[in-house]
Amino acid sequence: MVLGVLSVRNVAACEKYLFQVDKHKGPRTISPVIGKYKNRIISVRYTRSHYRVRWLCLLLVGFSISLIPSTVTSNQYPVSRILPSDIATFLDTYIPAQLVAHQIPGASVTVVKDGSLLYAKGYGIADTETRRPVVAETTLFHIGSITKLFTWTAVMQLVEQEKIDLHADINTYLPPEAQFPATFPEPITMEHLLTHTAGLADSVNHLYRISPYDGIPLDRYVVERKPERVYPPGELLAYSNYAAGLAGYIIEQVTGMSYEDYIEQAILEPLEMSHSTIRQPIPPQWEADLALGHVQLAGGPTPIREFFPSSPIVGMIATSTDMAHFMIAQLQEGRYQDTHILQPESMRAMLTQQYTQDPRITGVTYGYVFWERNGQHILWHEGSTALFQGLIMLIPDDNMGVFISYNRKGNNGARREFRQDFLDHVYPVDVDADISEAGLQDVPLPLPGYRERVKHFTGRYRESRWAYSTADKIFYLFARTHEIRTNPDGTLSLLGMTYIETEPSVFREVDGQGTLVFQEDAEGHITHAVYDFDPHEVLLKMAWYETPVVHMGIFAVCFLIFLSVVLKHSPATQTTTSLIISEGPHLFKWLGIFNIFYPFGMFLVWVTVQVRGLPSLAFFAPLFVASLIISLLGAIGVIIVAWAFDYWPRSNRIHYTLVTLTALGFLAWLDYWNWLGLWKL
């Protein structure tokens, strides 16, 4: 028996069909391999044991074509035959091992299938101080940005009621102080908010707090934290927390109810999510059931309480069994038991791809990321807070959903591992072992000349989700930029994944199912990269002078020059009537000191502004700025006089001039990163 592969070129999705060839029974179709082996070839290596049957395989290929049903299309997906006992065995083995590997105290998971709860269980502990176990039915987890799905569901309800038009200018629903200027000819619509294509700048402001009463209400948030319009609407995917907050505020405007009241009455109560809340602080009777987030300290995971004043963005707190009710309604065309929270047409719109940055990859729906993996259409949304991470994933064609939440965030790796490992378990399509056993090798089909072209795509890229006028902009330089590197074999590497070019500007993942696509301008220069691992992350090619290496180099050079004047030995005070000659060197020392300590001092100010439960140091910001500017102006005046009257040795004058010019450049650099004033924090 050997394995052979037939590529059916006349099928729209170009599925690969794996055949098992037996000399008595002939070839037969085992299963379509839609995801992982799309756009790949199988190169055949025959071992000695396969020699006698290789010609038989070739003769049977033509005959095997007639065995393929002519009705096969790309939207026929394998259906799982998973049993609760199999899910239990998998999760009971997988989750405890994952918690140990990622040093996570606890997790809660639930799986639904065909309109019913298939499995739910808590693992580990809710907090490391009390050692309370996680219980799926009662332990409350912060679900982070999965909250946005409740916001988008509420929006679709109001679309059904004709209170919101998806394609109307959102300014229609906003008071004057909250309206957006006409930066671009196209207005922002609710559909743009739903698909994260409104073109808004990003910021981390006002998402997380350490007190339930800390922060500002939603009506002030949408006005005081209103971002700039930086991209034309509908042109670029740029994930936006503010978009969900604004949608929540519009819900309040068109219903006359608070966002929390509406979500409770229109979604939580009909779905019988009786142990979940969108309010903060949570009801006192549930305090003992709340899982705490954890940070990794020297003594291990340490619990910390966090709060979220921006309810429509990250405010939901739920048990995993309550989330099962939500998933069932999403999968059952808006129906949970005998109650509809949405009409079928609206629910289908939420589960259908509505926007993609490039037609060659998948995109987003009204709320979810749209994926194709393991032969399935998959919808998912991740949820993060400062301390929690989670995932909701729906497989509509198989009527299955899974939700998981962890009470330690780390690098978000746990949920992404779980996402693929769960799919591999329930919808296995990995035939590598069979291929290897049969002497077959699975490799992507590279584009001729790919080795010569690959350097065209390398470089530093930043995410479209970017801060522009707030002080957190510099953190995006490290957190939201990525290097695309070339490898010796002509492949590309991005975030641990390896890709090879199979079509012009289209790269397929070598050991996975992903796609990476590059876009060019009219002159052939790379402008964007989009990959389906997370369609929210559109990558924009950075110019060399925008990269972290350049800006950290600027900071390092400035720091060393300032340090040189701080450590410079000052000669003994000369007997002179000139104050400039005697005290001038001390002025440059202070100029160096102010510039060295300014970034660190302003960082402390920024932290206290963000974490409003801490004593605010905001009043120091104007003093820091004044010290920087006054010392610089003084240095400029002194150096002009020094050159005019030949004060100090020439080497000293050159050194002090260099320090002054560096301080002037450093001031411009600080302004570029929005670190010259409390008004930009």
PDB file of C-alpha atoms in Angstrom, residues 318-516:
ATOM      1  CA  ALA A 318     -18.688  36.058  32.808  1.00  0.00           C
ATOM      2  CA  THR A 319     -18.570  32.392  33.645  1.00  0.00           C
ATOM      3  CA  SER A 320     -17.669  29.988  30.884  1.00  0.00           C
ATOM      4  CA  THR A 321     -21.062  28.268  31.080  1.00  0.00           C
ATOM      5  CA  ASP A 322     -22.815  31.604  30.601  1.00  0.00           C
ATOM      6  CA  MET A 323     -20.600  32.172  27.564  1.00  0.00           C
ATOM      7  CA  ALA A 324     -21.934  28.851  26.259  1.00  0.00           C
ATOM      8  CA  HIS A 325     -25.395  30.448  26.078  1.00  0.00           C
ATOM      9  CA  PHE A 326     -23.960  33.320  24.060  1.00  0.00           C
ATOM     10  CA  MET A 327     -22.185  30.969  21.644  1.00  0.00           C
ATOM     11  CA  ILE A 328     -25.303  28.858  21.159  1.00  0.00           C
ATOM     12  CA  ALA A 329     -27.307  31.952  20.200  1.00  0.00           C
ATOM     13  CA  GLN A 330     -24.583  33.049  17.777  1.00  0.00           C
ATOM     14  CA  LEU A 331     -24.532  29.610  16.145  1.00  0.00           C
ATOM     15  CA  GLN A 332     -28.335  29.136  16.133  1.00  0.00           C
ATOM     16  CA  GLU A 333     -29.106  32.227  14.022  1.00  0.00           C
ATOM     17  CA  GLY A 334     -29.656  34.382  17.084  1.00  0.00           C
ATOM     18  CA  ARG A 335     -31.793  31.870  18.971  1.00  0.00           C
ATOM     19  CA  TYR A 336     -31.259  30.512  22.462  1.00  0.00           C
ATOM     20  CA  GLN A 337     -33.959  28.018  23.453  1.00  0.00           C
ATOM     21  CA  ASP A 338     -37.208  29.832  22.603  1.00  0.00           C
ATOM     22  CA  THR A 339     -35.742  33.348  22.548  1.00  0.00           C
ATOM     23  CA  HIS A 340     -34.289  35.266  19.617  1.00  0.00           C
ATOM     24  CA  ILE A 341     -31.836  38.044  20.384  1.00  0.00           C
ATOM     25  CA  LEU A 342     -31.288  38.602  16.643  1.00  0.00           C
ATOM     26  CA  GLN A 343     -33.098  37.702  13.468  1.00  0.00           C
ATOM     27  CA  PRO A 344     -31.396  35.094  11.258  1.00  0.00           C
ATOM     28  CA  GLU A 345     -30.451  37.658   8.613  1.00  0.00           C
ATOM     29  CA  SER A 346     -28.670  39.843  11.161  1.00  0.00           C
ATOM     30  CA  MET A 347     -26.888  36.904  12.718  1.00  0.00           C
ATOM     31  CA  ARG A 348     -25.723  35.675   9.353  1.00  0.00           C
ATOM     32  CA  ALA A 349     -24.308  39.140   8.649  1.00  0.00           C
ATOM     33  CA  MET A 350     -22.274  38.891  11.849  1.00  0.00           C
ATOM     34  CA  LEU A 351     -20.882  35.520  10.778  1.00  0.00           C
ATOM     35  CA  THR A 352     -20.126  36.442   7.149  1.00  0.00           C
ATOM     36  CA  GLN A 353     -16.953  38.104   5.965  1.00  0.00           C
ATOM     37  CA  GLN A 354     -17.644  41.797   5.379  1.00  0.00           C
ATOM     38  CA  TYR A 355     -14.175  43.213   4.725  1.00  0.00           C
ATOM     39  CA  THR A 356     -10.730  41.985   3.765  1.00  0.00           C
ATOM     40  CA  GLN A 357      -7.611  44.033   3.268  1.00  0.00           C
ATOM     41  CA  ASP A 358      -6.713  41.848   0.305  1.00  0.00           C
ATOM     42  CA  PRO A 359      -8.962  39.425  -1.632  1.00  0.00           C
ATOM     43  CA  ARG A 360      -6.219  36.800  -1.493  1.00  0.00           C
ATOM     44  CA  ILE A 361      -6.669  36.293   2.260  1.00  0.00           C
ATOM     45  CA  THR A 362      -9.536  36.158   4.731  1.00  0.00           C
ATOM     46  CA  GLY A 363     -10.716  39.216   6.651  1.00  0.00           C
ATOM     47  CA  VAL A 364     -13.315  40.205   9.231  1.00  0.00           C
ATOM     48  CA  THR A 365     -17.056  39.987   9.797  1.00  0.00           C
ATOM     49  CA  TYR A 366     -19.183  42.348  11.853  1.00  0.00           C
ATOM     50  CA  GLY A 367     -17.184  41.509  14.951  1.00  0.00           C
ATOM     51  CA  TYR A 368     -15.225  38.322  14.300  1.00  0.00           C
ATOM     52  CA  VAL A 369     -12.035  37.424  12.489  1.00  0.00           C
ATOM     53  CA  PHE A 370     -12.866  35.138   9.567  1.00  0.00           C
ATOM     54  CA  TRP A 371     -10.459  32.213   9.150  1.00  0.00           C
ATOM     55  CA  GLU A 372      -9.939  29.111   7.044  1.00  0.00           C
ATOM     56  CA  ARG A 373      -8.059  26.382   8.875  1.00  0.00           C
ATOM     57  CA  ASN A 374      -8.230  22.589   9.069  1.00  0.00           C
ATOM     58  CA  GLY A 375     -10.872  22.459   6.346  1.00  0.00           C
ATOM     59  CA  GLN A 376     -13.238  24.751   8.215  1.00  0.00           C
ATOM     60  CA  HIS A 377     -14.617  28.249   8.104  1.00  0.00           C
ATOM     61  CA  ILE A 378     -13.768  29.588  11.556  1.00  0.00           C
ATOM     62  CA  LEU A 379     -14.795  32.739  13.388  1.00  0.00           C
ATOM     63  CA  TRP A 380     -12.827  33.898  16.410  1.00  0.00           C
ATOM     64  CA  HIS A 381     -12.147  36.839  18.638  1.00  0.00           C
ATOM     65  CA  GLU A 382      -9.460  37.169  21.251  1.00  0.00           C
ATOM     66  CA  GLY A 383      -9.896  38.920  24.575  1.00  0.00           C
ATOM     67  CA  SER A 384      -7.158  40.529  26.649  1.00  0.00           C
ATOM     68  CA  THR A 385      -6.878  42.734  29.658  1.00  0.00           C
ATOM     69  CA  ALA A 386      -3.679  43.708  31.431  1.00  0.00           C
ATOM     70  CA  LEU A 387      -3.821  40.379  33.295  1.00  0.00           C
ATOM     71  CA  PHE A 388      -6.255  38.032  31.486  1.00  0.00           C
ATOM     72  CA  GLN A 389      -6.296  36.380  28.067  1.00  0.00           C
ATOM     73  CA  GLY A 390      -9.109  34.515  26.373  1.00  0.00           C
ATOM     74  CA  LEU A 391     -10.612  33.276  23.127  1.00  0.00           C
ATOM     75  CA  ILE A 392     -14.009  32.595  21.612  1.00  0.00           C
ATOM     76  CA  MET A 393     -14.095  30.458  18.480  1.00  0.00           C
ATOM     77  CA  LEU A 394     -17.076  29.384  16.368  1.00  0.00           C
ATOM     78  CA  ILE A 395     -17.172  26.763  13.619  1.00  0.00           C
ATOM     79  CA  PRO A 396     -20.591  27.485  12.062  1.00  0.00           C
ATOM     80  CA  ASP A 397     -20.562  24.692   9.444  1.00  0.00           C
ATOM     81  CA  ASP A 398     -20.163  22.152  12.245  1.00  0.00           C
ATOM     82  CA  ASN A 399     -22.352  24.103  14.720  1.00  0.00           C
ATOM     83  CA  MET A 400     -19.549  24.062  17.284  1.00  0.00           C
ATOM     84  CA  GLY A 401     -18.117  26.742  19.546  1.00  0.00           C
ATOM     85  CA  VAL A 402     -15.441  26.943  22.219  1.00  0.00           C
ATOM     86  CA  PHE A 403     -14.606  29.586  24.820  1.00  0.00           C
ATOM     87  CA  ILE A 404     -11.569  29.684  27.085  1.00  0.00           C
ATOM     88  CA  SER A 405     -10.209  32.253  29.515  1.00  0.00           C
ATOM     89  CA  TYR A 406      -6.953  32.298  31.484  1.00  0.00           C
ATOM     90  CA  ASN A 407      -6.163  34.398  34.554  1.00  0.00           C
ATOM     91  CA  ARG A 408      -2.637  35.308  33.503  1.00  0.00           C
ATOM     92  CA  LYS A 409      -1.860  37.106  30.269  1.00  0.00           C
ATOM     93  CA  GLY A 410       1.842  36.544  29.657  1.00  0.00           C
ATOM     94  CA  ASN A 411       2.548  36.922  25.941  1.00  0.00           C
ATOM     95  CA  ASN A 412      -0.924  35.718  24.846  1.00  0.00           C
ATOM     96  CA  GLY A 413       0.691  32.527  23.628  1.00  0.00           C
ATOM     97  CA  ALA A 414      -1.557  30.130  25.569  1.00  0.00           C
ATOM     98  CA  ARG A 415      -4.796  31.033  23.816  1.00  0.00           C
ATOM     99  CA  ARG A 416      -3.207  30.942  20.369  1.00  0.00           C
ATOM    100  CA  GLU A 417      -1.671  27.549  21.045  1.00  0.00           C
ATOM    101  CA  PHE A 418      -5.048  26.322  22.246  1.00  0.00           C
ATOM    102  CA  ARG A 419      -6.794  27.670  19.156  1.00  0.00           C
ATOM    103  CA  GLN A 420      -4.738  25.615  16.720  1.00  0.00           C
ATOM    104  CA  ASP A 421      -4.323  22.561  18.954  1.00  0.00           C
ATOM    105  CA  PHE A 422      -8.074  22.342  19.522  1.00  0.00           C
ATOM    106  CA  LEU A 423      -8.685  22.524  15.773  1.00  0.00           C
ATOM    107  CA  ASP A 424      -6.042  19.885  15.121  1.00  0.00           C
ATOM    108  CA  HIS A 425      -7.704  17.586  17.642  1.00  0.00           C
ATOM    109  CA  VAL A 426     -11.293  18.032  16.502  1.00  0.00           C
ATOM    110  CA  TYR A 427     -10.621  18.462  12.772  1.00  0.00           C
ATOM    111  CA  PRO A 428      -7.360  16.598  12.133  1.00  0.00           C
ATOM    112  CA  VAL A 429      -5.932  17.119   8.673  1.00  0.00           C
ATOM    113  CA  ASP A 430      -2.261  16.592   9.448  1.00  0.00           C
ATOM    114  CA  VAL A 431      -1.217  13.749   7.173  1.00  0.00           C
ATOM    115  CA  ASP A 432       2.514  14.355   7.532  1.00  0.00           C
ATOM    116  CA  ALA A 433       3.036  11.028   9.284  1.00  0.00           C
ATOM    117  CA  ASP A 434       1.268   9.073   6.533  1.00  0.00           C
ATOM    118  CA  ILE A 435       3.110  10.993   3.836  1.00  0.00           C
ATOM    119  CA  SER A 436       6.474  10.329   5.463  1.00  0.00           C
ATOM    120  CA  GLU A 437       5.675   6.641   5.901  1.00  0.00           C
ATOM    121  CA  ALA A 438       4.769   6.332   2.224  1.00  0.00           C
ATOM    122  CA  GLY A 439       7.887   8.076   0.973  1.00  0.00           C
ATOM    123  CA  LEU A 440       6.067  11.266   0.001  1.00  0.00           C
ATOM    124  CA  GLN A 441       7.210  14.770   0.851  1.00  0.00           C
ATOM    125  CA  ASP A 442       4.934  17.779   1.351  1.00  0.00           C
ATOM    126  CA  VAL A 443       6.480  21.046   0.177  1.00  0.00           C
ATOM    127  CA  PRO A 444       5.031  24.366  -1.000  1.00  0.00           C
ATOM    128  CA  LEU A 445       5.318  25.032  -4.716  1.00  0.00           C
ATOM    129  CA  PRO A 446       7.692  28.026  -4.909  1.00  0.00           C
ATOM    130  CA  LEU A 447       7.484  30.697  -7.565  1.00  0.00           C
ATOM    131  CA  PRO A 448      10.407  30.554 -10.034  1.00  0.00           C
ATOM    132  CA  GLY A 449      12.977  33.180  -9.093  1.00  0.00           C
ATOM    133  CA  TYR A 450      11.714  33.489  -5.526  1.00  0.00           C
ATOM    134  CA  ARG A 451      15.252  33.536  -4.102  1.00  0.00           C
ATOM    135  CA  GLU A 452      16.137  36.626  -6.126  1.00  0.00           C
ATOM    136  CA  ARG A 453      12.902  38.402  -5.188  1.00  0.00           C
ATOM    137  CA  VAL A 454      12.796  37.699  -1.472  1.00  0.00           C
ATOM    138  CA  LYS A 455      14.885  40.678  -0.329  1.00  0.00           C
ATOM    139  CA  HIS A 456      12.320  42.966  -1.949  1.00  0.00           C
ATOM    140  CA  PHE A 457       9.940  42.135   0.905  1.00  0.00           C
ATOM    141  CA  THR A 458      12.232  42.285   3.935  1.00  0.00           C
ATOM    142  CA  GLY A 459      12.367  45.136   6.401  1.00  0.00           C
ATOM    143  CA  ARG A 460      10.667  46.639   9.402  1.00  0.00           C
ATOM    144  CA  TYR A 461       6.877  47.006   9.388  1.00  0.00           C
ATOM    145  CA  ARG A 462       4.524  48.685  11.828  1.00  0.00           C
ATOM    146  CA  GLU A 463       0.924  47.835  12.520  1.00  0.00           C
ATOM    147  CA  SER A 464      -1.825  50.073  11.200  1.00  0.00           C
ATOM    148  CA  ARG A 465      -3.012  50.186  14.804  1.00  0.00           C
ATOM    149  CA  TRP A 466      -0.756  53.043  15.843  1.00  0.00           C
ATOM    150  CA  ALA A 467      -0.661  56.009  18.221  1.00  0.00           C
ATOM    151  CA  TYR A 468      -0.014  59.399  16.638  1.00  0.00           C
ATOM    152  CA  SER A 469      -0.464  62.262  19.098  1.00  0.00           C
ATOM    153  CA  THR A 470      -0.368  60.610  22.532  1.00  0.00           C
ATOM    154  CA  ALA A 471       2.629  59.925  24.746  1.00  0.00           C
ATOM    155  CA  ASP A 472       2.237  56.149  24.436  1.00  0.00           C
ATOM    156  CA  LYS A 473       3.354  56.417  20.801  1.00  0.00           C
ATOM    157  CA  ILE A 474       6.915  55.411  21.684  1.00  0.00           C
ATOM    158  CA  PHE A 475       5.711  52.153  23.245  1.00  0.00           C
ATOM    159  CA  TYR A 476       4.120  51.220  19.919  1.00  0.00           C
ATOM    160  CA  LEU A 477       7.603  51.438  18.397  1.00  0.00           C
ATOM    161  CA  PHE A 478       8.474  48.278  20.323  1.00  0.00           C
ATOM    162  CA  ALA A 479       5.116  46.575  20.827  1.00  0.00           C
ATOM    163  CA  ARG A 480       3.635  47.071  17.355  1.00  0.00           C
ATOM    164  CA  THR A 481       6.526  46.840  14.922  1.00  0.00           C
ATOM    165  CA  HIS A 482       7.737  43.585  13.369  1.00  0.00           C
ATOM    166  CA  GLU A 483      10.769  42.524  11.387  1.00  0.00           C
ATOM    167  CA  ILE A 484      10.298  40.459   8.226  1.00  0.00           C
ATOM    168  CA  ARG A 485      13.586  38.650   7.631  1.00  0.00           C
ATOM    169  CA  THR A 486      14.978  36.590   4.806  1.00  0.00           C
ATOM    170  CA  ASN A 487      16.439  33.143   5.444  1.00  0.00           C
ATOM    171  CA  PRO A 488      19.335  31.473   3.596  1.00  0.00           C
ATOM    172  CA  ASP A 489      16.917  29.164   1.766  1.00  0.00           C
ATOM    173  CA  GLY A 490      14.979  32.063   0.270  1.00  0.00           C
ATOM    174  CA  THR A 491      12.058  31.956   2.704  1.00  0.00           C
ATOM    175  CA  LEU A 492      10.727  34.773   4.901  1.00  0.00           C
ATOM    176  CA  SER A 493      10.291  34.742   8.662  1.00  0.00           C
ATOM    177  CA  LEU A 494       7.639  36.734  10.539  1.00  0.00           C
ATOM    178  CA  LEU A 495       6.779  36.226  14.213  1.00  0.00           C
ATOM    179  CA  GLY A 496       8.190  32.716  14.266  1.00  0.00           C
ATOM    180  CA  MET A 497       6.429  31.616  11.076  1.00  0.00           C
ATOM    181  CA  THR A 498       8.244  30.759   7.837  1.00  0.00           C
ATOM    182  CA  TYR A 499       6.794  31.613   4.425  1.00  0.00           C
ATOM    183  CA  ILE A 500       7.777  30.916   0.825  1.00  0.00           C
ATOM    184  CA  GLU A 501       6.579  32.792  -2.283  1.00  0.00           C
ATOM    185  CA  THR A 502       4.158  30.699  -4.322  1.00  0.00           C
ATOM    186  CA  GLU A 503       2.570  33.459  -6.416  1.00  0.00           C
ATOM    187  CA  PRO A 504       3.769  37.004  -7.116  1.00  0.00           C
ATOM    188  CA  SER A 505       3.791  38.758  -3.701  1.00  0.00           C
ATOM    189  CA  VAL A 506       1.906  35.841  -2.103  1.00  0.00           C
ATOM    190  CA  PHE A 507       3.700  33.669   0.459  1.00  0.00           C
ATOM    191  CA  ARG A 508       2.456  30.393   1.967  1.00  0.00           C
ATOM    192  CA  GLU A 509       3.467  29.162   5.377  1.00  0.00           C
ATOM    193  CA  VAL A 510       5.964  26.324   5.043  1.00  0.00           C
ATOM    194  CA  ASP A 511       4.900  24.303   8.093  1.00  0.00           C
ATOM    195  CA  GLY A 512       1.403  25.628   8.564  1.00  0.00           C
ATOM    196  CA  GLN A 513      -1.716  26.908   6.864  1.00  0.00           C
ATOM    197  CA  GLY A 514      -1.109  30.645   6.790  1.00  0.00           C
ATOM    198  CA  THR A 515      -0.826  33.159   3.957  1.00  0.00           C
ATOM    199  CA  LEU A 516       1.225  36.356   3.834  1.00  0.00           C
TER     200      LEU A 516
END
